[in-house]
XYZ file of N, CA, C and O in Angstrom:
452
model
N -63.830 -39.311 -5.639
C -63.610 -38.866 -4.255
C -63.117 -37.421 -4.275
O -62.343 -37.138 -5.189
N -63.466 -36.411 -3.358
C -63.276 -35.646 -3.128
C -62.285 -35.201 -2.231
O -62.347 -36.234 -1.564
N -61.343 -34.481 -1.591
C -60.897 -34.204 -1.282
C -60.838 -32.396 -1.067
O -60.776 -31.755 -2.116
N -60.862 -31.488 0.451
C -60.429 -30.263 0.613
C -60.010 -29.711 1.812
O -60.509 -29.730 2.937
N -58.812 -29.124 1.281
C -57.958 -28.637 2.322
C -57.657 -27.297 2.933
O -56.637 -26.712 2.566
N -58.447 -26.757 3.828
C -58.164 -25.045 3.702
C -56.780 -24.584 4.181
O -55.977 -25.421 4.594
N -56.520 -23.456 4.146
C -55.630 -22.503 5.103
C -55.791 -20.998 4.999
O -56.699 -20.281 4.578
N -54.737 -20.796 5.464
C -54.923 -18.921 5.650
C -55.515 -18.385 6.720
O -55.667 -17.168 6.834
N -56.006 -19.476 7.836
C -56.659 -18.956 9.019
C -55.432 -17.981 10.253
O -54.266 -18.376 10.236
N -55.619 -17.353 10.765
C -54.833 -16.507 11.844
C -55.737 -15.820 12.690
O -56.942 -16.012 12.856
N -54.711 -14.705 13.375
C -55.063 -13.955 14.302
C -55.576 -12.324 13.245
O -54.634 -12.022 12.514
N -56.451 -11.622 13.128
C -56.372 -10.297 12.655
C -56.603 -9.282 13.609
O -56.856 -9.671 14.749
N -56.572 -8.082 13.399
C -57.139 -6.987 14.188
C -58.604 -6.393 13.368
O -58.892 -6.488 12.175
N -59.246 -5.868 14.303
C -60.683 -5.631 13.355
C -60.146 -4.652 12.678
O -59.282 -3.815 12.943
N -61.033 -4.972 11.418
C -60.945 -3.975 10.624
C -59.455 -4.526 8.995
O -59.185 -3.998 7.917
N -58.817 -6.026 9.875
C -58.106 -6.238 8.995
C -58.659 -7.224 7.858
O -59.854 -7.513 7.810
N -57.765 -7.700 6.989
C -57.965 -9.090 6.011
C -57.549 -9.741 6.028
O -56.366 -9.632 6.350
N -58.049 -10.974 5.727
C -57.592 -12.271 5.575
C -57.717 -12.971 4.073
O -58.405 -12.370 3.248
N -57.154 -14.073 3.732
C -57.279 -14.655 2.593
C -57.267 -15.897 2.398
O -56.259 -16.430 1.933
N -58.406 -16.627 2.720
C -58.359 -18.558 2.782
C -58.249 -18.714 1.310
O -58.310 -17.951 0.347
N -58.093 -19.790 1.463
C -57.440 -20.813 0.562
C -58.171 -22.064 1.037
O -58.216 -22.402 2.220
N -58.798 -22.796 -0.072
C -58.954 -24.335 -0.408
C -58.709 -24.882 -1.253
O -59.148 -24.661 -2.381
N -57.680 -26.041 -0.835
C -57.364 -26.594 -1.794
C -58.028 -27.588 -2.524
O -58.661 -28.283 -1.729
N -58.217 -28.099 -4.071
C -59.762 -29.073 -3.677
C -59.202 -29.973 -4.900
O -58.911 -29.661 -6.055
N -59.153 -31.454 -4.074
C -58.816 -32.162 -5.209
C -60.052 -33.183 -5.718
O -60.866 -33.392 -4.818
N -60.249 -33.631 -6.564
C -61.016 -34.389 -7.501
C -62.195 -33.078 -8.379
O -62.071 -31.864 -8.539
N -63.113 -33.907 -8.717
C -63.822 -33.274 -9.632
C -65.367 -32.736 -8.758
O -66.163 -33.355 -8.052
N -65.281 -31.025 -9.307
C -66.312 -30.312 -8.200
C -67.123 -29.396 -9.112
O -66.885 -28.959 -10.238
N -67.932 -29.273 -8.460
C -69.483 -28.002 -9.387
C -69.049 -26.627 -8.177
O -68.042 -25.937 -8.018
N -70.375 -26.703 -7.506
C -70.708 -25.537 -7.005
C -69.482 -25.716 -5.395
O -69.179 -26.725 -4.758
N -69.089 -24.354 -5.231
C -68.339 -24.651 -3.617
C -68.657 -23.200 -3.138
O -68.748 -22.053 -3.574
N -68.789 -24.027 -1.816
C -69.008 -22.549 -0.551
C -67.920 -22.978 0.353
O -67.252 -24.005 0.478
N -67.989 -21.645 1.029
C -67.623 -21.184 2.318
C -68.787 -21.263 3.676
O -69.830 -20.610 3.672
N -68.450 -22.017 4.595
C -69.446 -21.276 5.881
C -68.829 -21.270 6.996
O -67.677 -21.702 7.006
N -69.329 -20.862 8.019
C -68.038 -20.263 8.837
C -69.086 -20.634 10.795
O -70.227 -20.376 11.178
N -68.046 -21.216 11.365
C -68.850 -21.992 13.059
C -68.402 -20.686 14.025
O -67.355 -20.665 14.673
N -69.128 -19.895 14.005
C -68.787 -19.052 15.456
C -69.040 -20.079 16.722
O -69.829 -20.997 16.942
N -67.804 -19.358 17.544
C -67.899 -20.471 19.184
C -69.300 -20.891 19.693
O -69.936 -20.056 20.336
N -69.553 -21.466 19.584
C -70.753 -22.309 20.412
C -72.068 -21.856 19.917
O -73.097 -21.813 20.591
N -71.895 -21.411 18.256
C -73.099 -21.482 17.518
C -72.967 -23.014 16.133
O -72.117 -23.868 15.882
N -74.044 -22.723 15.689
C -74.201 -23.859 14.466
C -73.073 -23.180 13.297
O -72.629 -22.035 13.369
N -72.792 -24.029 12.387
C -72.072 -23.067 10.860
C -73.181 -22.746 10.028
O -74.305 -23.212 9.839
N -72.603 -21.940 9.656
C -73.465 -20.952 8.848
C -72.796 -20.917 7.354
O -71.584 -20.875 7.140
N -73.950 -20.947 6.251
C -73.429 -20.200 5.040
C -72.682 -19.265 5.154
O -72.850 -18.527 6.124
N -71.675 -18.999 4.262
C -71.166 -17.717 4.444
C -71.143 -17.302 2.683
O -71.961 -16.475 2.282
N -70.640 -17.627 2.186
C -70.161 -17.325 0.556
C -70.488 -19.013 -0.413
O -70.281 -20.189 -0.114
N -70.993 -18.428 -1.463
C -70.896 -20.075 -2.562
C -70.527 -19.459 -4.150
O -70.854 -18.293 -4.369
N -70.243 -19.788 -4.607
C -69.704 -19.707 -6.333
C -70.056 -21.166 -6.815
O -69.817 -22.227 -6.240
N -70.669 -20.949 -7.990
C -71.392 -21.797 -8.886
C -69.527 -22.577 -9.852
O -68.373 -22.384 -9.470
N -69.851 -23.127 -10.682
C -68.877 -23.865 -11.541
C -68.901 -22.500 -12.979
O -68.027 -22.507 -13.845
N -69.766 -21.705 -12.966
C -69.776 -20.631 -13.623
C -69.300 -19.164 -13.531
O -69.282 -18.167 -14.252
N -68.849 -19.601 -12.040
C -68.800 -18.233 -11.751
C -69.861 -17.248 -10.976
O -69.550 -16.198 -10.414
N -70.901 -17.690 -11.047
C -71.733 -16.950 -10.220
C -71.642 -17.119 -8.662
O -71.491 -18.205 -8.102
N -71.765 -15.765 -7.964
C -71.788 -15.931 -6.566
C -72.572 -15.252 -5.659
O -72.876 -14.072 -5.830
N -73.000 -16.041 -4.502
C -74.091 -15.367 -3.387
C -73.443 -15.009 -2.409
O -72.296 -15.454 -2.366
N -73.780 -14.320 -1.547
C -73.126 -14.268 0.028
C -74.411 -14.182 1.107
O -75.577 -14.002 0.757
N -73.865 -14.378 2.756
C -74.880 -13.868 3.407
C -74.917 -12.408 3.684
O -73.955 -11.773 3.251
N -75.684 -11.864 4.214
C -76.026 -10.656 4.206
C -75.010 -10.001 5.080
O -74.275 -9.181 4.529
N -74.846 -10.233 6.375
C -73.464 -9.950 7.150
C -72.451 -10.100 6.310
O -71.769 -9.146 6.685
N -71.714 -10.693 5.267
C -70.709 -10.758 4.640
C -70.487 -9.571 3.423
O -69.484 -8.867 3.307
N -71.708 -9.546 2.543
C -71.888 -9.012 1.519
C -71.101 -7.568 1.991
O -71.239 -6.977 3.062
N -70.214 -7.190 0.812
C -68.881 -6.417 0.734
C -67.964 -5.681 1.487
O -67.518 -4.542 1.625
N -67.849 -7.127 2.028
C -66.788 -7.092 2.738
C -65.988 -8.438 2.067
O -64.882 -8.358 1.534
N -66.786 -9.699 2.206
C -65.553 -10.881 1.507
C -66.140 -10.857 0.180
O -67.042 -10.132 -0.241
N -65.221 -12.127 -0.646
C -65.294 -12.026 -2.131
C -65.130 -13.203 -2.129
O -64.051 -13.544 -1.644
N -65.881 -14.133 -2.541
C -65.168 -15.768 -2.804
C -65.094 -15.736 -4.176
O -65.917 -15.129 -4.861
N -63.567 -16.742 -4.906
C -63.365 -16.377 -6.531
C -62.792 -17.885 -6.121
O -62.349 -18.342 -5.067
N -62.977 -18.369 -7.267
C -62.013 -20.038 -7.965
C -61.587 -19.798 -8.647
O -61.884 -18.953 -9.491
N -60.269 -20.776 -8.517
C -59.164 -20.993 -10.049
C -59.060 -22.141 -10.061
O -58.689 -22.883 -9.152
N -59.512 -22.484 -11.520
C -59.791 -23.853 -12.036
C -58.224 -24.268 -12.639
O -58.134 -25.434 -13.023
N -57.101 -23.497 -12.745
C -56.079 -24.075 -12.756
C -55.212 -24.326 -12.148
O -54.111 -24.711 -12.543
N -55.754 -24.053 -10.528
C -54.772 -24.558 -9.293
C -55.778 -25.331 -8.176
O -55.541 -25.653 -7.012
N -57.310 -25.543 -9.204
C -58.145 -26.297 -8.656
C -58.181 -25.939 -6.851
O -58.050 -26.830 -6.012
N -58.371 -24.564 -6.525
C -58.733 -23.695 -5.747
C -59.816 -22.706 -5.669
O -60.406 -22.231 -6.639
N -60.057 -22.395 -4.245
C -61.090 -21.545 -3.910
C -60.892 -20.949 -3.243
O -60.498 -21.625 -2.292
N -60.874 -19.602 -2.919
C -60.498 -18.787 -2.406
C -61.786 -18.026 -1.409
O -62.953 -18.166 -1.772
N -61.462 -17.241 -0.169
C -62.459 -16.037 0.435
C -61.764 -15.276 0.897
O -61.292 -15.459 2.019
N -61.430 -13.928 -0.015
C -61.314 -12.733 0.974
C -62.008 -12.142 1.444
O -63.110 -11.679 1.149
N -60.958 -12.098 2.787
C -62.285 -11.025 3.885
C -61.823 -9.881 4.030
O -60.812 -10.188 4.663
N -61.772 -8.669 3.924
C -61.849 -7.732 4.348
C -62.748 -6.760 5.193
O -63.935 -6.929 4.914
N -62.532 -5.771 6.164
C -62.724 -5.026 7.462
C -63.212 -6.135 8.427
O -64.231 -6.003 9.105
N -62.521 -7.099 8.445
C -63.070 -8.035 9.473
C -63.432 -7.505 10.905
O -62.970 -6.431 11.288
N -64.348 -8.341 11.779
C -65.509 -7.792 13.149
C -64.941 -9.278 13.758
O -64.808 -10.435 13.360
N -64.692 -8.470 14.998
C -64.857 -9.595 15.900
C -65.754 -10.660 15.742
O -65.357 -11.772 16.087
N -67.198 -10.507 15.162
C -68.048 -11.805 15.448
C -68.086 -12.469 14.062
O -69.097 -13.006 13.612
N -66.917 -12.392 13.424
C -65.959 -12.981 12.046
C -65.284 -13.868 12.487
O -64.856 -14.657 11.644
N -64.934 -14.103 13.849
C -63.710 -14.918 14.868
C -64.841 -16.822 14.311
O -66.018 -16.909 13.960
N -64.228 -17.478 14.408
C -64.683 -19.066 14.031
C -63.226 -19.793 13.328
O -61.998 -19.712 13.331
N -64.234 -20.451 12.818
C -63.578 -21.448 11.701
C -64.594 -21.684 10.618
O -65.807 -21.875 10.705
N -63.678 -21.616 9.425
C -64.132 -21.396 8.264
C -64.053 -22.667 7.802
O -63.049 -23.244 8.218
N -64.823 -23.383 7.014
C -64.463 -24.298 6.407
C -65.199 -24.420 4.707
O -66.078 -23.680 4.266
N -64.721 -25.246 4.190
C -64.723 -25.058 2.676
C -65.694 -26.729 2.593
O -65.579 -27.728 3.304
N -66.681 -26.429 1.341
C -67.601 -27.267 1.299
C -67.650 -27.503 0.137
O -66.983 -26.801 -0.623
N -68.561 -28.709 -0.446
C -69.205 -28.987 -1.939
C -70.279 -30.069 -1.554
O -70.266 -30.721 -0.510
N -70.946 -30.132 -2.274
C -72.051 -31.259 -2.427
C -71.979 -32.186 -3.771
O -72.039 -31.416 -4.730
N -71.913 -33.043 -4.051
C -72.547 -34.005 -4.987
C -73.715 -34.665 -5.044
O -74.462 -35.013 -4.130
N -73.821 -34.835 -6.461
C -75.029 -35.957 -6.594
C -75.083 -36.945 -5.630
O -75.773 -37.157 -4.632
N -73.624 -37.813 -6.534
C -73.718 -39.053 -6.032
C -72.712 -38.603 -4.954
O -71.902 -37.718 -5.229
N -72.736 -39.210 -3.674
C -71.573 -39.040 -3.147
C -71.538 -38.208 -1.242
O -70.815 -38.390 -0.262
N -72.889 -37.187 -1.570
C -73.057 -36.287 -0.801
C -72.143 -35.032 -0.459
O -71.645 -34.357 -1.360
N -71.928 -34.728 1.027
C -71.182 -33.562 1.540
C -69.884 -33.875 1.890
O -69.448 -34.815 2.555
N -69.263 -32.840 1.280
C -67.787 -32.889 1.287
C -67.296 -31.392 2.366
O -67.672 -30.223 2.282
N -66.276 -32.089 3.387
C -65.805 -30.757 4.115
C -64.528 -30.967 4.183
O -63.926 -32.041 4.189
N -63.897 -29.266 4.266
C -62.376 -29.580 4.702
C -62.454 -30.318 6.108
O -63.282 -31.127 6.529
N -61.454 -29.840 6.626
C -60.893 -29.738 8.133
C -61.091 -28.688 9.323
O -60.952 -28.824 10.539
N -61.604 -27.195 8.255
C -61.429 -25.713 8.389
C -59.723 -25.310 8.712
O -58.619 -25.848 8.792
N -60.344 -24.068 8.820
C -58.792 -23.002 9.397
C -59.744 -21.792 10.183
O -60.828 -21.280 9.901
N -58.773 -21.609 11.312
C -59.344 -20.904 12.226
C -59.831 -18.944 12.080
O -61.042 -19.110 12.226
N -59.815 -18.781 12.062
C -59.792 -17.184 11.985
C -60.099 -16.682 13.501
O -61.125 -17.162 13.984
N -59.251 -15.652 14.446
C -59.597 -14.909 15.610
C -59.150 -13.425 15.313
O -58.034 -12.961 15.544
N -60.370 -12.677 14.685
C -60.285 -11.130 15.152
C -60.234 -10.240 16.294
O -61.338 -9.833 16.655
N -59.301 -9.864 16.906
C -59.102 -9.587 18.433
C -58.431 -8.380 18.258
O -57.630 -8.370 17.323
N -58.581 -7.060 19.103
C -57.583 -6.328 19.370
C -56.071 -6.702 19.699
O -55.252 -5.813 19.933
């Protein structure tokens, strides 16, 4: 069983950063990030492999950074120069074989003047 828990969601000003946190308990491969703007679908946002390798979407690409630590069995996304249409909820994901889709709860993020 899986288990994940995000945080780090708040209020920013554009242009600021943020730093989620998931916490992820049991045993995991590949994990993303995707992120629900108001009254759209969620979207990919960031994934890291069990190797280390990582993709982003194109709106994201350098600006966030998603990194894991396999010894606090965490996942991390920084965002930096955050945009208003960054405002959602983020939530933290994995897939299994057996087992299927695993989601947190999310944490909110609102970029606002």
């Amino acid at each position: 069983q899986v288990q994940l828990v995000e945080s780090g969601g708040g209020l920013v000003q554009p242009g600021g950063s943020l730093k989620l946190s998931c916490k992820v308990s049991g045993s995991v491969d590949t994990m993303d990030w995707y992120h629900q703007a108001p009254g759209k679908q969620r979207g990919l946002v960031a994934t890291i492999t069990s190797s280390g390798s990582t993709n982003y979407a194109d709106s994201v690409k350098g600006r966030f950074t998603i990194s894991r630590d396999g010894a606090k069995n965490a996942v991390y996304l920084q965002m930096n120069s955050l945009k208003p249409e960054d405002t959602g909820v983020y939530y933290c994901h994995t897939q299994k074989i057996i087992g299927g889709h695993y989601w947190g709860q999310g944490t909110r993020v609102t970029v606002s003047p």
